[in-house]
Tab-separated table of C-alpha atoms in Angstrom:
chain	number	residue	atom	x	y	z
A	1	HIS	CA	54.835	-31.014	-9.056
A	2	ALA	CA	54.218	-27.661	-7.547
A	3	ALA	CA	56.443	-25.871	-10.295
A	4	ALA	CA	54.397	-27.718	-13.048
A	5	SER	CA	51.121	-26.601	-11.452
A	6	LYS	CA	52.525	-22.948	-11.287
A	7	ASP	CA	53.453	-23.017	-14.920
A	8	GLU	CA	49.849	-24.411	-15.898
A	9	HIS	CA	48.338	-21.475	-13.899
A	10	SER	CA	50.472	-18.931	-15.563
A	11	GLN	CA	49.663	-20.392	-19.033
A	12	ALA	CA	45.846	-20.364	-18.170
A	13	SER	CA	45.858	-16.783	-16.957
A	14	ALA	CA	47.876	-15.539	-19.887
A	15	PRO	CA	45.028	-15.332	-22.202
A	16	THR	CA	42.881	-13.322	-19.725
A	17	ALA	CA	45.832	-10.929	-18.944
A	18	LEU	CA	46.159	-10.326	-22.609
A	19	ALA	CA	42.443	-9.823	-23.275
A	20	ARG	CA	42.472	-7.143	-20.528
A	21	SER	CA	45.527	-5.589	-21.938
A	22	ALA	CA	43.855	-5.429	-25.363
A	23	ALA	CA	40.747	-3.879	-23.923
A	24	ALA	CA	42.699	-1.285	-22.239
A	25	ASP	CA	44.668	-0.499	-25.361
A	26	VAL	CA	41.343	-0.113	-27.194
A	27	ALA	CA	39.930	2.144	-24.583
A	28	ARG	CA	43.164	4.423	-24.662
A	29	SER	CA	43.145	4.506	-28.366
A	30	ASP	CA	39.360	4.986	-28.845
A	31	PRO	CA	37.920	7.605	-26.444
A	32	GLU	CA	34.293	7.026	-27.640
A	33	PHE	CA	34.643	3.311	-26.662
A	34	ALA	CA	35.759	4.216	-23.214
A	35	THR	CA	32.980	6.837	-22.666
A	36	GLU	CA	30.392	4.226	-23.865
A	37	SER	CA	31.755	1.677	-21.458
A	38	LYS	CA	31.568	4.124	-18.611
A	39	ILE	CA	27.967	5.138	-19.421
A	40	SER	CA	26.942	1.574	-19.743
A	41	THR	CA	28.644	0.671	-16.452
A	42	ALA	CA	26.841	3.619	-14.794
A	43	ALA	CA	23.519	2.732	-16.169
A	44	ALA	CA	23.853	-0.822	-14.827
A	45	CYS	CA	24.913	0.306	-11.531
A	46	PHE	CA	21.927	2.812	-11.451
A	47	LEU	CA	19.577	-0.017	-12.398
A	48	ALA	CA	20.905	-2.205	-9.739
A	49	ALA	CA	20.321	0.398	-7.045
A	50	ALA	CA	16.899	1.723	-8.229
A	51	VAL	CA	15.221	-1.580	-9.102
A	52	PRO	CA	15.109	-4.416	-6.538
A	53	ALA	CA	16.293	-7.950	-7.412
A	54	GLY	CA	12.684	-9.116	-7.561
A	55	GLY	CA	11.898	-6.360	-10.094
A	56	ARG	CA	14.767	-7.519	-12.309
A	57	SER	CA	13.830	-11.270	-11.975
A	58	LYS	CA	10.080	-10.740	-12.589
A	59	PRO	CA	9.652	-7.419	-14.283
A	60	TRP	CA	5.982	-7.999	-15.562
A	61	THR	CA	4.763	-9.153	-12.155
A	62	THR	CA	6.263	-6.232	-10.448
A	63	VAL	CA	4.695	-3.848	-13.054
A	64	GLN	CA	1.279	-5.533	-12.436
A	65	LEU	CA	1.482	-5.335	-8.570
A	66	THR	CA	2.765	-1.646	-8.730
A	67	GLY	CA	-0.085	-0.815	-11.134
A	68	PHE	CA	-2.683	-2.320	-8.771
A	69	LEU	CA	-1.340	-0.496	-5.630
A	70	PHE	CA	-1.065	2.746	-7.453
A	71	TRP	CA	-4.586	2.745	-8.888
A	72	CYS	CA	-6.162	1.576	-5.738
A	73	ASN	CA	-4.429	4.223	-3.709
A	74	PHE	CA	-4.921	7.116	-6.312
A	75	ALA	CA	-8.727	6.250	-6.786
A	76	THR	CA	-9.393	5.705	-2.982
A	77	TRP	CA	-7.318	8.253	-1.119
A	78	GLY	CA	-6.240	10.534	-3.828
A	79	PHE	CA	-8.794	11.492	-6.369
A	80	GLY	CA	-11.584	9.521	-4.945
A	81	ASP	CA	-11.249	11.138	-1.519
A	82	SER	CA	-11.829	14.467	-3.152
A	83	ILE	CA	-14.794	13.630	-5.248
A	84	TYR	CA	-16.996	11.832	-3.021
A	85	PRO	CA	-18.251	15.093	-0.976
A	86	TYR	CA	-19.534	16.319	-4.331
A	87	ALA	CA	-21.297	13.116	-4.885
A	88	CYS	CA	-22.868	13.316	-1.494
A	89	ALA	CA	-23.952	16.918	-2.264
A	90	ASN	CA	-25.833	15.716	-5.433
A	91	THR	CA	-27.453	12.773	-3.778
A	92	VAL	CA	-28.916	14.706	-0.674
A	93	PRO	CA	-29.824	18.310	-1.569
A	94	GLY	CA	-28.951	20.406	1.282
A	95	LEU	CA	-27.961	17.483	3.507
A	96	GLY	CA	-24.625	16.436	1.858
A	97	GLU	CA	-22.850	16.594	5.354
A	98	ARG	CA	-24.911	13.713	6.500
A	99	CYS	CA	-23.773	11.509	3.517
A	100	VAL	CA	-20.191	12.525	4.131
A	101	PHE	CA	-20.422	11.684	7.869
A	102	TYR	CA	-21.804	8.072	7.000
A	103	SER	CA	-19.176	7.651	4.390
A	104	SER	CA	-16.323	8.464	6.797
A	105	LEU	CA	-17.870	6.359	9.537
A	106	GLY	CA	-18.106	3.335	7.036
A	107	THR	CA	-14.483	3.808	5.986
A	108	VAL	CA	-13.458	2.754	9.468
A	109	PHE	CA	-15.160	-0.518	9.169
A	110	ALA	CA	-14.295	-0.948	5.416
A	111	LYS	CA	-10.589	-0.856	6.037
A	112	LEU	CA	-11.019	-3.550	8.594
A	113	LEU	CA	-13.214	-5.673	6.509
A	114	GLY	CA	-11.120	-5.364	3.399
A	115	SER	CA	-7.808	-6.394	4.980
A	116	ASN	CA	-9.242	-9.278	7.023
A	117	ALA	CA	-11.215	-10.566	3.904
A	118	ALA	CA	-7.819	-10.719	2.120
A	119	ALA	CA	-6.470	-13.008	4.778
A	120	LEU	CA	-9.198	-15.459	4.100
A	121	VAL	CA	-8.111	-16.137	0.582
A	122	LYS	CA	-6.242	-19.335	0.652
A	123	ARG	CA	-4.397	-19.224	-2.700
A	124	PRO	CA	-4.089	-15.588	-3.926
A	125	SER	CA	-3.415	-15.130	-7.525
A	126	LEU	CA	-2.971	-12.217	-9.867
A	127	TRP	CA	-6.283	-13.203	-11.746
A	128	PHE	CA	-8.093	-12.859	-8.349
A	129	VAL	CA	-6.604	-9.321	-7.956
A	130	TYR	CA	-7.559	-8.565	-11.681
A	131	ILE	CA	-11.096	-9.241	-10.874
A	132	SER	CA	-11.306	-7.308	-7.660
A	133	THR	CA	-9.651	-4.303	-9.564
A	134	PHE	CA	-12.201	-4.531	-12.306
A	135	VAL	CA	-15.155	-4.349	-9.701
A	136	PHE	CA	-13.162	-1.481	-7.833
A	137	THR	CA	-12.851	0.431	-11.188
A	138	ILE	CA	-16.605	0.030	-11.924
A	139	LEU	CA	-17.594	1.591	-8.381
A	140	PHE	CA	-15.161	4.381	-8.977
A	141	PHE	CA	-16.629	5.198	-12.265
A	142	LEU	CA	-20.109	5.342	-10.772
A	143	LEU	CA	-18.822	7.543	-8.017
A	144	PHE	CA	-17.349	9.856	-10.424
A	145	CYS	CA	-20.550	10.073	-12.545
A	146	ALA	CA	-22.467	10.849	-9.243
A	147	ALA	CA	-20.173	13.668	-8.375
A	148	VAL	CA	-19.932	15.170	-11.897
A	149	TYR	CA	-23.378	14.622	-13.401
A	150	GLY	CA	-25.616	14.385	-10.272
A	151	GLY	CA	-29.244	13.402	-11.119
A	152	SER	CA	-30.024	9.736	-11.460
A	153	TRP	CA	-26.263	9.028	-11.311
A	154	ALA	CA	-26.260	10.249	-7.623
A	155	HIS	CA	-29.623	8.857	-6.383
A	156	PRO	CA	-31.042	6.112	-8.801
A	157	ALA	CA	-33.318	4.733	-5.987
A	158	ARG	CA	-34.844	7.902	-4.905
A	159	VAL	CA	-38.610	7.548	-3.918
A	160	ARG	CA	-41.229	9.997	-5.278
A	161	THR	CA	-44.090	10.767	-2.852
A	162	ALA	CA	-46.715	13.352	-2.712
A	163	GLU	CA	-44.551	15.470	-0.330
A	164	GLY	CA	-41.593	15.289	-2.728
A	165	ASP	CA	-38.689	13.054	-3.547
A	166	GLN	CA	-37.312	11.177	-0.514
A	167	TYR	CA	-33.619	10.941	-0.625
A	168	GLY	CA	-32.758	9.310	2.724
A	169	ILE	CA	-29.127	9.631	3.865
A	170	GLY	CA	-27.703	9.116	0.291
A	171	GLY	CA	-27.194	5.433	0.942
A	172	TYR	CA	-26.190	4.767	-2.779
A	173	VAL	CA	-23.152	7.105	-2.534
A	174	VAL	CA	-22.341	5.807	0.774
A	175	GLY	CA	-22.478	2.335	-0.523
A	176	LEU	CA	-20.127	3.248	-3.337
A	177	VAL	CA	-17.592	4.845	-1.053
A	178	VAL	CA	-17.492	1.966	1.410
A	179	GLY	CA	-17.406	-0.562	-1.303
A	180	MET	CA	-14.402	1.058	-2.985
A	181	ARG	CA	-12.539	1.335	0.289
A	182	THR	CA	-13.253	-2.156	1.237
A	183	LEU	CA	-12.012	-3.478	-2.236
A	184	GLY	CA	-9.109	-1.043	-1.973
A	185	MET	CA	-7.796	-2.461	1.222
A	186	PHE	CA	-8.526	-6.110	-0.019
A	187	ILE	CA	-6.427	-5.598	-3.270
A	188	GLN	CA	-3.550	-3.818	-1.309
A	189	THR	CA	-3.367	-6.665	1.259
A	190	LEU	CA	-3.664	-9.252	-1.401
A	191	SER	CA	-0.950	-7.629	-3.405
A	192	PHE	CA	1.402	-7.792	-0.464
A	193	ARG	CA	0.478	-11.523	-0.006
A	194	LEU	CA	1.442	-12.234	-3.474
A	195	VAL	CA	4.991	-10.761	-2.881
A	196	GLN	CA	5.497	-13.775	-0.541
A	197	SER	CA	4.422	-16.290	-3.196
A	198	GLU	CA	5.716	-14.707	-6.345
A	199	TYR	CA	9.151	-13.899	-5.251
A	200	ALA	CA	12.008	-15.608	-3.579
A	201	CYS	CA	12.702	-15.005	0.130
A	202	THR	CA	15.779	-12.955	-0.674
A	203	GLU	CA	13.790	-10.662	-2.993
A	204	GLN	CA	10.802	-9.993	-0.843
A	205	GLU	CA	12.303	-7.324	1.269
A	206	GLY	CA	13.303	-5.366	-1.683
A	207	VAL	CA	10.114	-5.584	-3.490
A	208	ASN	CA	8.080	-4.563	-0.508
A	209	THR	CA	10.348	-1.488	-0.071
């Protein structure tokens, strides 16, 4: 019985061995085939190392979450962090430092508010992040216009009196900055929460990295 089983195993493995031998013969006789095979193997290895398992199993979801995080960080701490002092300078002539101070002070509370507000969402979804990002983008557009164009873009609610225009502390620009940073932290925290619900447990660590 053992001998018969061994013969059956040998017969079953014979086609596989023949196929491997044939592939090796083709590779030796056709250098281009061998080169293409090596390139495809190297590309597959690079893809497996560069893209986490979650990114390969749900590529569109990964692209969306990556896009949300990139845009929020770029608009809030990259480009946005550079333009809001100019918006403050346009909203309060000669007193832009006061607007910058209140914007920086409000940022501390905005980060806390945004991250904690995201924890209150019971069932996070991509559509919820889309809506939040849309509002965030509108605030960024208004802040950009206040920095570039000034005028009514920077102080739409100024009060005209007999003594002149009353600008206050630049509350409009301060509100835009604080609103952007609140929503930025909200979107970032919500995106991290979506990783837990959209990906398998074995994929979450790689996606977060």
